[in-house]
Amino acid sequence: MSQKVLLNATEVNIILHRLACQLIEKHNDFSNTVLIGLQPRGKFLAKRLAKILVEEYKIKDLKLGLLDITFYRDDFRRSDKPLEANTTEINFVVENKNVVFIDDVLYTGRSIRAALTAIQSFGRPEEIELLTLIDRRFSRHLPIQPNYRGRQVDAINKEKVIVQWQEQAEEDAVYLINN
Ligand SMILES: O=P(O)(O)OC[C@H]1O[C@H](OP(=O)(O)OP(=O)(O)O)[C@H](O)[C@@H]1O
Ligand SMILES: O=c1cc[nH]c(=O)[nH]1
């Protein structure tokens, strides 16, 4: 197995601040915007961006939710073992809101397709955008693209991009793993 560092902690930090600024450019004071982190791993990115927006850019009353897509995936019946769902925490109305989905990696687009289905149970947003830290190029199975991307990565199919957060490991990093 080989492992290459795509982004180190400093680079992740710079990208997070850029993404936060791009969100502010579009959504101003976020009065009609909600952020939704996709479980499980979009949660870390969503919480980190929310922290920057609130603590450094003084956005007030920022709404952040978490959405589990386990049973909305088109492959969930293919699993051999029982699936374990994560929590969904959306304690606000999404009807007529600008929703920003947040996930760590965009690859085939199937997770986002599932999220688009799942969010319908909560209402009809005015608009849904997508923010991803890593956009794997030329790998989409569906016509889904990010509105905000941290870094575009070219990887071959047997490679995997792993986003590691300091909340889970010692420091932020993005790796390209080749098995
Ligand atoms: O665009 P896609 O092909 O859907 O890939 C993107 C998804 O892949 C990863 O999750 P993964 O499917 O590895 O599941 P996990 O987060 O439960 O490990 C990642 O966190 C994204 O949610
Ligand atoms: O490289 C990939 C592809 C899908 N999901 C990931 O987390 N990494």
JSON list of C-alpha atoms and ligand atoms in Angstrom, two decimals:
[
{"chain": "A", "resi": 1, "resn": "MET", "atom": "CA", "xyz": [0.00, 0.00, 0.00]},
{"chain": "A", "resi": 2, "resn": "SER", "atom": "CA", "xyz": [1.30, 3.48, -0.79]},
{"chain": "A", "resi": 3, "resn": "GLN", "atom": "CA", "xyz": [0.14, 6.71, 0.75]},
{"chain": "A", "resi": 4, "resn": "LYS", "atom": "CA", "xyz": [0.67, 10.26, -0.47]},
{"chain": "A", "resi": 5, "resn": "VAL", "atom": "CA", "xyz": [-0.19, 13.46, 1.39]},
{"chain": "A", "resi": 6, "resn": "LEU", "atom": "CA", "xyz": [-2.45, 15.60, -0.80]},
{"chain": "A", "resi": 7, "resn": "LEU", "atom": "CA", "xyz": [-3.05, 18.34, 1.77]},
{"chain": "A", "resi": 8, "resn": "ASN", "atom": "CA", "xyz": [-1.38, 18.98, 5.12]},
{"chain": "A", "resi": 9, "resn": "ALA", "atom": "CA", "xyz": [-2.96, 20.68, 8.14]},
{"chain": "A", "resi": 10, "resn": "THR", "atom": "CA", "xyz": [-1.85, 24.18, 7.09]},
{"chain": "A", "resi": 11, "resn": "GLU", "atom": "CA", "xyz": [-3.26, 23.73, 3.60]},
{"chain": "A", "resi": 12, "resn": "VAL", "atom": "CA", "xyz": [-6.55, 22.37, 4.96]},
{"chain": "A", "resi": 13, "resn": "ASN", "atom": "CA", "xyz": [-6.80, 25.41, 7.23]},
{"chain": "A", "resi": 14, "resn": "ILE", "atom": "CA", "xyz": [-6.22, 27.84, 4.35]},
{"chain": "A", "resi": 15, "resn": "ILE", "atom": "CA", "xyz": [-8.83, 26.07, 2.23]},
{"chain": "A", "resi": 16, "resn": "LEU", "atom": "CA", "xyz": [-11.39, 26.08, 5.05]},
{"chain": "A", "resi": 17, "resn": "HIS", "atom": "CA", "xyz": [-11.02, 29.85, 5.39]},
{"chain": "A", "resi": 18, "resn": "ARG", "atom": "CA", "xyz": [-11.39, 30.32, 1.64]},
{"chain": "A", "resi": 19, "resn": "LEU", "atom": "CA", "xyz": [-14.52, 28.19, 1.58]},
{"chain": "A", "resi": 20, "resn": "ALA", "atom": "CA", "xyz": [-15.96, 30.13, 4.52]},
{"chain": "A", "resi": 21, "resn": "CYS", "atom": "CA", "xyz": [-15.33, 33.41, 2.66]},
{"chain": "A", "resi": 22, "resn": "GLN", "atom": "CA", "xyz": [-16.92, 32.06, -0.52]},
{"chain": "A", "resi": 23, "resn": "LEU", "atom": "CA", "xyz": [-20.00, 31.10, 1.49]},
{"chain": "A", "resi": 24, "resn": "ILE", "atom": "CA", "xyz": [-20.18, 34.62, 2.95]},
{"chain": "A", "resi": 25, "resn": "GLU", "atom": "CA", "xyz": [-19.85, 36.17, -0.53]},
{"chain": "A", "resi": 26, "resn": "LYS", "atom": "CA", "xyz": [-22.96, 34.29, -1.63]},
{"chain": "A", "resi": 27, "resn": "HIS", "atom": "CA", "xyz": [-24.98, 34.05, 1.58]},
{"chain": "A", "resi": 28, "resn": "ASN", "atom": "CA", "xyz": [-24.13, 37.33, 3.35]},
{"chain": "A", "resi": 29, "resn": "ASP", "atom": "CA", "xyz": [-25.46, 37.06, 6.93]},
{"chain": "A", "resi": 30, "resn": "PHE", "atom": "CA", "xyz": [-26.94, 33.57, 6.41]},
{"chain": "A", "resi": 31, "resn": "SER", "atom": "CA", "xyz": [-30.37, 34.80, 7.49]},
{"chain": "A", "resi": 32, "resn": "ASN", "atom": "CA", "xyz": [-32.02, 32.64, 4.82]},
{"chain": "A", "resi": 33, "resn": "THR", "atom": "CA", "xyz": [-29.35, 29.95, 4.59]},
{"chain": "A", "resi": 34, "resn": "VAL", "atom": "CA", "xyz": [-28.78, 26.69, 6.47]},
{"chain": "A", "resi": 35, "resn": "LEU", "atom": "CA", "xyz": [-25.74, 24.42, 6.43]},
{"chain": "A", "resi": 36, "resn": "ILE", "atom": "CA", "xyz": [-26.26, 20.67, 6.39]},
{"chain": "A", "resi": 37, "resn": "GLY", "atom": "CA", "xyz": [-23.37, 18.29, 7.00]},
{"chain": "A", "resi": 38, "resn": "LEU", "atom": "CA", "xyz": [-23.80, 14.84, 5.51]},
{"chain": "A", "resi": 39, "resn": "GLN", "atom": "CA", "xyz": [-23.23, 12.03, 7.96]},
{"chain": "A", "resi": 40, "resn": "PRO", "atom": "CA", "xyz": [-20.86, 10.62, 8.86]},
{"chain": "A", "resi": 41, "resn": "ARG", "atom": "CA", "xyz": [-17.84, 12.48, 7.54]},
{"chain": "A", "resi": 42, "resn": "GLY", "atom": "CA", "xyz": [-19.32, 15.69, 6.24]},
{"chain": "A", "resi": 43, "resn": "LYS", "atom": "CA", "xyz": [-20.13, 16.45, 9.87]},
{"chain": "A", "resi": 44, "resn": "PHE", "atom": "CA", "xyz": [-16.52, 17.35, 10.71]},
{"chain": "A", "resi": 45, "resn": "LEU", "atom": "CA", "xyz": [-16.17, 19.71, 7.75]},
{"chain": "A", "resi": 46, "resn": "ALA", "atom": "CA", "xyz": [-19.55, 21.32, 8.42]},
{"chain": "A", "resi": 47, "resn": "LYS", "atom": "CA", "xyz": [-18.76, 21.92, 12.09]},
{"chain": "A", "resi": 48, "resn": "ARG", "atom": "CA", "xyz": [-15.34, 23.32, 11.27]},
{"chain": "A", "resi": 49, "resn": "LEU", "atom": "CA", "xyz": [-16.74, 25.76, 8.70]},
{"chain": "A", "resi": 50, "resn": "ALA", "atom": "CA", "xyz": [-19.50, 26.79, 11.11]},
{"chain": "A", "resi": 51, "resn": "LYS", "atom": "CA", "xyz": [-16.90, 27.50, 13.80]},
{"chain": "A", "resi": 52, "resn": "ILE", "atom": "CA", "xyz": [-14.92, 29.74, 11.43]},
{"chain": "A", "resi": 53, "resn": "LEU", "atom": "CA", "xyz": [-18.08, 31.55, 10.29]},
{"chain": "A", "resi": 54, "resn": "VAL", "atom": "CA", "xyz": [-19.31, 32.16, 13.83]},
{"chain": "A", "resi": 55, "resn": "GLU", "atom": "CA", "xyz": [-16.06, 32.82, 15.69]},
{"chain": "A", "resi": 56, "resn": "GLU", "atom": "CA", "xyz": [-13.96, 34.57, 13.05]},
{"chain": "A", "resi": 57, "resn": "TYR", "atom": "CA", "xyz": [-16.55, 36.17, 10.76]},
{"chain": "A", "resi": 58, "resn": "LYS", "atom": "CA", "xyz": [-19.13, 36.84, 13.50]},
{"chain": "A", "resi": 59, "resn": "ILE", "atom": "CA", "xyz": [-22.09, 35.27, 11.70]},
{"chain": "A", "resi": 60, "resn": "LYS", "atom": "CA", "xyz": [-24.96, 35.24, 14.16]},
{"chain": "A", "resi": 61, "resn": "ASP", "atom": "CA", "xyz": [-27.61, 32.53, 14.57]},
{"chain": "A", "resi": 62, "resn": "LEU", "atom": "CA", "xyz": [-25.99, 30.25, 12.01]},
{"chain": "A", "resi": 63, "resn": "LYS", "atom": "CA", "xyz": [-28.09, 27.15, 11.46]},
{"chain": "A", "resi": 64, "resn": "LEU", "atom": "CA", "xyz": [-26.20, 23.88, 11.15]},
{"chain": "A", "resi": 65, "resn": "GLY", "atom": "CA", "xyz": [-27.86, 20.49, 10.76]},
{"chain": "A", "resi": 66, "resn": "LEU", "atom": "CA", "xyz": [-26.70, 16.92, 10.11]},
{"chain": "A", "resi": 67, "resn": "LEU", "atom": "CA", "xyz": [-28.33, 14.61, 7.61]},
{"chain": "A", "resi": 68, "resn": "ASP", "atom": "CA", "xyz": [-28.04, 10.82, 7.53]},
{"chain": "A", "resi": 69, "resn": "ILE", "atom": "CA", "xyz": [-28.44, 9.30, 4.07]},
{"chain": "A", "resi": 70, "resn": "THR", "atom": "CA", "xyz": [-27.97, 5.59, 4.91]},
{"chain": "A", "resi": 71, "resn": "PHE", "atom": "CA", "xyz": [-31.43, 4.41, 3.85]},
{"chain": "A", "resi": 72, "resn": "TYR", "atom": "CA", "xyz": [-31.66, 6.77, 0.89]},
{"chain": "A", "resi": 73, "resn": "ARG", "atom": "CA", "xyz": [-28.68, 5.27, -0.92]},
{"chain": "A", "resi": 74, "resn": "ASP", "atom": "CA", "xyz": [-29.51, 3.37, -4.11]},
{"chain": "A", "resi": 75, "resn": "ASP", "atom": "CA", "xyz": [-27.25, 0.50, -2.97]},
{"chain": "A", "resi": 76, "resn": "PHE", "atom": "CA", "xyz": [-28.51, 0.06, 0.60]},
{"chain": "A", "resi": 77, "resn": "ARG", "atom": "CA", "xyz": [-30.33, -3.20, -0.15]},
{"chain": "A", "resi": 78, "resn": "ARG", "atom": "CA", "xyz": [-27.08, -4.69, -1.49]},
{"chain": "A", "resi": 79, "resn": "SER", "atom": "CA", "xyz": [-25.46, -4.81, 1.94]},
{"chain": "A", "resi": 80, "resn": "ASP", "atom": "CA", "xyz": [-24.83, -8.28, 3.44]},
{"chain": "A", "resi": 81, "resn": "LYS", "atom": "CA", "xyz": [-25.03, -7.04, 7.03]},
{"chain": "A", "resi": 82, "resn": "PRO", "atom": "CA", "xyz": [-27.62, -4.82, 8.74]},
{"chain": "A", "resi": 83, "resn": "LEU", "atom": "CA", "xyz": [-26.86, -1.15, 8.16]},
{"chain": "A", "resi": 84, "resn": "GLU", "atom": "CA", "xyz": [-26.34, 1.20, 11.06]},
{"chain": "A", "resi": 85, "resn": "ALA", "atom": "CA", "xyz": [-27.78, 4.64, 10.61]},
{"chain": "A", "resi": 86, "resn": "ASN", "atom": "CA", "xyz": [-26.24, 7.83, 11.98]},
{"chain": "A", "resi": 87, "resn": "THR", "atom": "CA", "xyz": [-28.28, 10.58, 13.55]},
{"chain": "A", "resi": 88, "resn": "THR", "atom": "CA", "xyz": [-30.10, 13.25, 11.61]},
{"chain": "A", "resi": 89, "resn": "GLU", "atom": "CA", "xyz": [-30.29, 16.54, 13.48]},
{"chain": "A", "resi": 90, "resn": "ILE", "atom": "CA", "xyz": [-32.25, 19.21, 11.67]},
{"chain": "A", "resi": 91, "resn": "ASN", "atom": "CA", "xyz": [-33.89, 21.42, 14.26]},
{"chain": "A", "resi": 92, "resn": "PHE", "atom": "CA", "xyz": [-35.03, 24.13, 11.89]},
{"chain": "A", "resi": 93, "resn": "VAL", "atom": "CA", "xyz": [-37.26, 24.57, 8.87]},
{"chain": "A", "resi": 94, "resn": "VAL", "atom": "CA", "xyz": [-35.71, 24.06, 5.44]},
{"chain": "A", "resi": 95, "resn": "GLU", "atom": "CA", "xyz": [-38.81, 25.17, 3.54]},
{"chain": "A", "resi": 96, "resn": "ASN", "atom": "CA", "xyz": [-37.84, 28.08, 1.25]},
{"chain": "A", "resi": 97, "resn": "LYS", "atom": "CA", "xyz": [-34.32, 28.18, 2.67]},
{"chain": "A", "resi": 98, "resn": "ASN", "atom": "CA", "xyz": [-31.02, 28.15, 0.79]},
{"chain": "A", "resi": 99, "resn": "VAL", "atom": "CA", "xyz": [-29.51, 24.83, 1.81]},
{"chain": "A", "resi": 100, "resn": "VAL", "atom": "CA", "xyz": [-25.78, 24.12, 1.54]},
{"chain": "A", "resi": 101, "resn": "PHE", "atom": "CA", "xyz": [-24.89, 20.42, 1.67]},
{"chain": "A", "resi": 102, "resn": "ILE", "atom": "CA", "xyz": [-21.42, 19.81, 3.04]},
{"chain": "A", "resi": 103, "resn": "ASP", "atom": "CA", "xyz": [-19.39, 16.63, 2.54]},
{"chain": "A", "resi": 104, "resn": "ASP", "atom": "CA", "xyz": [-15.72, 15.72, 2.63]},
{"chain": "A", "resi": 105, "resn": "VAL", "atom": "CA", "xyz": [-15.36, 13.97, -0.75]},
{"chain": "A", "resi": 106, "resn": "LEU", "atom": "CA", "xyz": [-17.38, 14.03, -3.98]},
{"chain": "A", "resi": 107, "resn": "TYR", "atom": "CA", "xyz": [-16.75, 10.94, -6.06]},
{"chain": "A", "resi": 108, "resn": "THR", "atom": "CA", "xyz": [-19.56, 9.21, -7.98]},
{"chain": "A", "resi": 109, "resn": "GLY", "atom": "CA", "xyz": [-22.18, 11.67, -6.71]},
{"chain": "A", "resi": 110, "resn": "ARG", "atom": "CA", "xyz": [-24.38, 8.89, -5.33]},
{"chain": "A", "resi": 111, "resn": "SER", "atom": "CA", "xyz": [-24.18, 10.16, -1.73]},
{"chain": "A", "resi": 112, "resn": "ILE", "atom": "CA", "xyz": [-25.37, 13.58, -2.86]},
{"chain": "A", "resi": 113, "resn": "ARG", "atom": "CA", "xyz": [-28.18, 12.05, -4.88]},
{"chain": "A", "resi": 114, "resn": "ALA", "atom": "CA", "xyz": [-29.27, 10.25, -1.70]},
{"chain": "A", "resi": 115, "resn": "ALA", "atom": "CA", "xyz": [-29.06, 13.50, 0.26]},
{"chain": "A", "resi": 116, "resn": "LEU", "atom": "CA", "xyz": [-31.25, 15.27, -2.32]},
{"chain": "A", "resi": 117, "resn": "THR", "atom": "CA", "xyz": [-33.89, 12.59, -1.75]},
{"chain": "A", "resi": 118, "resn": "ALA", "atom": "CA", "xyz": [-33.52, 12.59, 2.04]},
{"chain": "A", "resi": 119, "resn": "ILE", "atom": "CA", "xyz": [-33.91, 16.35, 2.41]},
{"chain": "A", "resi": 120, "resn": "GLN", "atom": "CA", "xyz": [-37.32, 16.25, 0.74]},
{"chain": "A", "resi": 121, "resn": "SER", "atom": "CA", "xyz": [-38.76, 14.80, 3.97]},
{"chain": "A", "resi": 122, "resn": "PHE", "atom": "CA", "xyz": [-37.97, 18.13, 5.65]},
{"chain": "A", "resi": 123, "resn": "GLY", "atom": "CA", "xyz": [-39.57, 20.48, 3.13]},
{"chain": "A", "resi": 124, "resn": "ARG", "atom": "CA", "xyz": [-38.86, 22.19, -0.17]},
{"chain": "A", "resi": 125, "resn": "PRO", "atom": "CA", "xyz": [-35.76, 24.38, -0.05]},
{"chain": "A", "resi": 126, "resn": "GLU", "atom": "CA", "xyz": [-35.52, 27.43, -2.27]},
{"chain": "A", "resi": 127, "resn": "GLU", "atom": "CA", "xyz": [-32.13, 26.22, -3.52]},
{"chain": "A", "resi": 128, "resn": "ILE", "atom": "CA", "xyz": [-29.63, 23.50, -2.71]},
{"chain": "A", "resi": 129, "resn": "GLU", "atom": "CA", "xyz": [-25.89, 23.96, -3.18]},
{"chain": "A", "resi": 130, "resn": "LEU", "atom": "CA", "xyz": [-23.00, 21.60, -2.57]},
{"chain": "A", "resi": 131, "resn": "LEU", "atom": "CA", "xyz": [-19.69, 22.25, -0.84]},
{"chain": "A", "resi": 132, "resn": "THR", "atom": "CA", "xyz": [-16.99, 19.55, -0.79]},
{"chain": "A", "resi": 133, "resn": "LEU", "atom": "CA", "xyz": [-13.42, 19.63, 0.44]},
{"chain": "A", "resi": 134, "resn": "ILE", "atom": "CA", "xyz": [-12.28, 17.18, -2.25]},
{"chain": "A", "resi": 135, "resn": "ASP", "atom": "CA", "xyz": [-13.74, 16.89, -5.73]},
{"chain": "A", "resi": 136, "resn": "ARG", "atom": "CA", "xyz": [-12.52, 13.74, -7.46]},
{"chain": "A", "resi": 137, "resn": "ARG", "atom": "CA", "xyz": [-12.51, 14.67, -11.13]},
{"chain": "A", "resi": 138, "resn": "PHE", "atom": "CA", "xyz": [-13.76, 12.46, -13.97]},
{"chain": "A", "resi": 139, "resn": "SER", "atom": "CA", "xyz": [-15.39, 9.98, -11.59]},
{"chain": "A", "resi": 140, "resn": "ARG", "atom": "CA", "xyz": [-19.02, 11.03, -11.56]},
{"chain": "A", "resi": 141, "resn": "HIS", "atom": "CA", "xyz": [-21.83, 8.56, -12.24]},
{"chain": "A", "resi": 142, "resn": "LEU", "atom": "CA", "xyz": [-24.44, 11.31, -12.03]},
{"chain": "A", "resi": 143, "resn": "PRO", "atom": "CA", "xyz": [-24.64, 14.91, -13.26]},
{"chain": "A", "resi": 144, "resn": "ILE", "atom": "CA", "xyz": [-23.73, 16.43, -9.87]},
{"chain": "A", "resi": 145, "resn": "GLN", "atom": "CA", "xyz": [-21.03, 19.08, -9.37]},
{"chain": "A", "resi": 146, "resn": "PRO", "atom": "CA", "xyz": [-19.95, 21.15, -6.35]},
{"chain": "A", "resi": 147, "resn": "ASN", "atom": "CA", "xyz": [-20.73, 24.85, -6.07]},
{"chain": "A", "resi": 148, "resn": "TYR", "atom": "CA", "xyz": [-17.78, 25.25, -3.69]},
{"chain": "A", "resi": 149, "resn": "ARG", "atom": "CA", "xyz": [-14.75, 22.97, -3.79]},
{"chain": "A", "resi": 150, "resn": "GLY", "atom": "CA", "xyz": [-11.62, 22.86, -1.70]},
{"chain": "A", "resi": 151, "resn": "ARG", "atom": "CA", "xyz": [-9.36, 20.96, -4.09]},
{"chain": "A", "resi": 152, "resn": "GLN", "atom": "CA", "xyz": [-9.86, 19.02, -7.28]},
{"chain": "A", "resi": 153, "resn": "VAL", "atom": "CA", "xyz": [-8.06, 15.69, -7.29]},
{"chain": "A", "resi": 154, "resn": "ASP", "atom": "CA", "xyz": [-7.28, 13.33, -10.16]},
{"chain": "A", "resi": 155, "resn": "ALA", "atom": "CA", "xyz": [-7.17, 9.78, -8.90]},
{"chain": "A", "resi": 156, "resn": "ILE", "atom": "CA", "xyz": [-7.54, 6.44, -10.58]},
{"chain": "A", "resi": 157, "resn": "ASN", "atom": "CA", "xyz": [-10.39, 4.19, -9.53]},
{"chain": "A", "resi": 158, "resn": "LYS", "atom": "CA", "xyz": [-8.44, 1.85, -7.28]},
{"chain": "A", "resi": 159, "resn": "GLU", "atom": "CA", "xyz": [-7.09, 4.81, -5.32]},
{"chain": "A", "resi": 160, "resn": "LYS", "atom": "CA", "xyz": [-9.00, 6.30, -2.40]},
{"chain": "A", "resi": 161, "resn": "VAL", "atom": "CA", "xyz": [-8.90, 9.79, -0.99]},
{"chain": "A", "resi": 162, "resn": "ILE", "atom": "CA", "xyz": [-9.05, 9.83, 2.81]},
{"chain": "A", "resi": 163, "resn": "VAL", "atom": "CA", "xyz": [-9.82, 13.01, 4.69]},
{"chain": "A", "resi": 164, "resn": "GLN", "atom": "CA", "xyz": [-8.55, 12.88, 8.24]},
{"chain": "A", "resi": 165, "resn": "TRP", "atom": "CA", "xyz": [-9.77, 15.41, 10.80]},
{"chain": "A", "resi": 166, "resn": "GLN", "atom": "CA", "xyz": [-7.99, 16.40, 13.98]},
{"chain": "A", "resi": 167, "resn": "GLU", "atom": "CA", "xyz": [-11.18, 15.52, 15.87]},
{"chain": "A", "resi": 168, "resn": "GLN", "atom": "CA", "xyz": [-10.50, 11.86, 14.96]},
{"chain": "A", "resi": 169, "resn": "ALA", "atom": "CA", "xyz": [-6.73, 11.74, 14.58]},
{"chain": "A", "resi": 170, "resn": "GLU", "atom": "CA", "xyz": [-3.84, 13.94, 15.64]},
{"chain": "A", "resi": 171, "resn": "GLU", "atom": "CA", "xyz": [-4.11, 16.47, 12.82]},
{"chain": "A", "resi": 172, "resn": "ASP", "atom": "CA", "xyz": [-6.00, 17.43, 9.68]},
{"chain": "A", "resi": 173, "resn": "ALA", "atom": "CA", "xyz": [-4.69, 15.88, 6.49]},
{"chain": "A", "resi": 174, "resn": "VAL", "atom": "CA", "xyz": [-5.86, 14.51, 3.15]},
{"chain": "A", "resi": 175, "resn": "TYR", "atom": "CA", "xyz": [-4.24, 11.36, 1.82]},
{"chain": "A", "resi": 176, "resn": "LEU", "atom": "CA", "xyz": [-4.30, 9.48, -1.46]},
{"chain": "A", "resi": 177, "resn": "ILE", "atom": "CA", "xyz": [-4.13, 5.77, -0.71]},
{"chain": "A", "resi": 178, "resn": "ASN", "atom": "CA", "xyz": [-3.25, 3.16, -3.33]},
{"chain": "A", "resi": 179, "resn": "ASN", "atom": "CA", "xyz": [-3.96, -0.41, -2.28]},
{"chain": "B", "resi": 1, "resn": "LIG", "atom": "O1", "xyz": [-19.73, 10.57, -4.36]},
{"chain": "B", "resi": 1, "resn": "LIG", "atom": "P1", "xyz": [-19.74, 9.23, -3.70]},
{"chain": "B", "resi": 1, "resn": "LIG", "atom": "O2", "xyz": [-19.29, 8.12, -4.58]},
{"chain": "B", "resi": 1, "resn": "LIG", "atom": "O3", "xyz": [-21.04, 8.94, -3.02]},
{"chain": "B", "resi": 1, "resn": "LIG", "atom": "O4", "xyz": [-18.60, 9.26, -2.59]},
{"chain": "B", "resi": 1, "resn": "LIG", "atom": "C1", "xyz": [-18.55, 10.27, -1.62]},
{"chain": "B", "resi": 1, "resn": "LIG", "atom": "C2", "xyz": [-18.77, 9.71, -0.25]},
{"chain": "B", "resi": 1, "resn": "LIG", "atom": "O5", "xyz": [-17.77, 8.73, 0.02]},
{"chain": "B", "resi": 1, "resn": "LIG", "atom": "C3", "xyz": [-17.38, 8.88, 1.37]},
{"chain": "B", "resi": 1, "resn": "LIG", "atom": "O6", "xyz": [-18.21, 8.15, 2.15]},
{"chain": "B", "resi": 1, "resn": "LIG", "atom": "P2", "xyz": [-18.22, 6.57, 2.01]},
{"chain": "B", "resi": 1, "resn": "LIG", "atom": "O7", "xyz": [-19.16, 6.16, 0.94]},
{"chain": "B", "resi": 1, "resn": "LIG", "atom": "O8", "xyz": [-16.82, 6.08, 1.93]},
{"chain": "B", "resi": 1, "resn": "LIG", "atom": "O9", "xyz": [-18.93, 6.12, 3.31]},
{"chain": "B", "resi": 1, "resn": "LIG", "atom": "P3", "xyz": [-18.54, 6.43, 4.81]},
{"chain": "B", "resi": 1, "resn": "LIG", "atom": "O10", "xyz": [-18.52, 7.91, 4.94]},
{"chain": "B", "resi": 1, "resn": "LIG", "atom": "O11", "xyz": [-19.64, 5.78, 5.56]},
{"chain": "B", "resi": 1, "resn": "LIG", "atom": "O12", "xyz": [-17.20, 5.80, 5.04]},
{"chain": "B", "resi": 1, "resn": "LIG", "atom": "C4", "xyz": [-17.45, 10.36, 1.61]},
{"chain": "B", "resi": 1, "resn": "LIG", "atom": "O13", "xyz": [-17.56, 10.68, 2.97]},
{"chain": "B", "resi": 1, "resn": "LIG", "atom": "C5", "xyz": [-18.64, 10.79, 0.79]},
{"chain": "B", "resi": 1, "resn": "LIG", "atom": "O14", "xyz": [-19.80, 10.86, 1.57]},
{"chain": "B", "resi": 2, "resn": "LIG", "atom": "O1", "xyz": [-11.74, 8.47, -2.84]},
{"chain": "B", "resi": 2, "resn": "LIG", "atom": "C1", "xyz": [-12.83, 8.43, -2.26]},
{"chain": "B", "resi": 2, "resn": "LIG", "atom": "C2", "xyz": [-14.01, 8.05, -2.91]},
{"chain": "B", "resi": 2, "resn": "LIG", "atom": "C3", "xyz": [-15.16, 8.05, -2.23]},
{"chain": "B", "resi": 2, "resn": "LIG", "atom": "N1", "xyz": [-15.17, 8.41, -0.93]},
{"chain": "B", "resi": 2, "resn": "LIG", "atom": "C4", "xyz": [-14.04, 8.77, -0.30]},
{"chain": "B", "resi": 2, "resn": "LIG", "atom": "O2", "xyz": [-14.07, 9.09, 0.90]},
{"chain": "B", "resi": 2, "resn": "LIG", "atom": "N2", "xyz": [-12.88, 8.78, -0.98]}
]
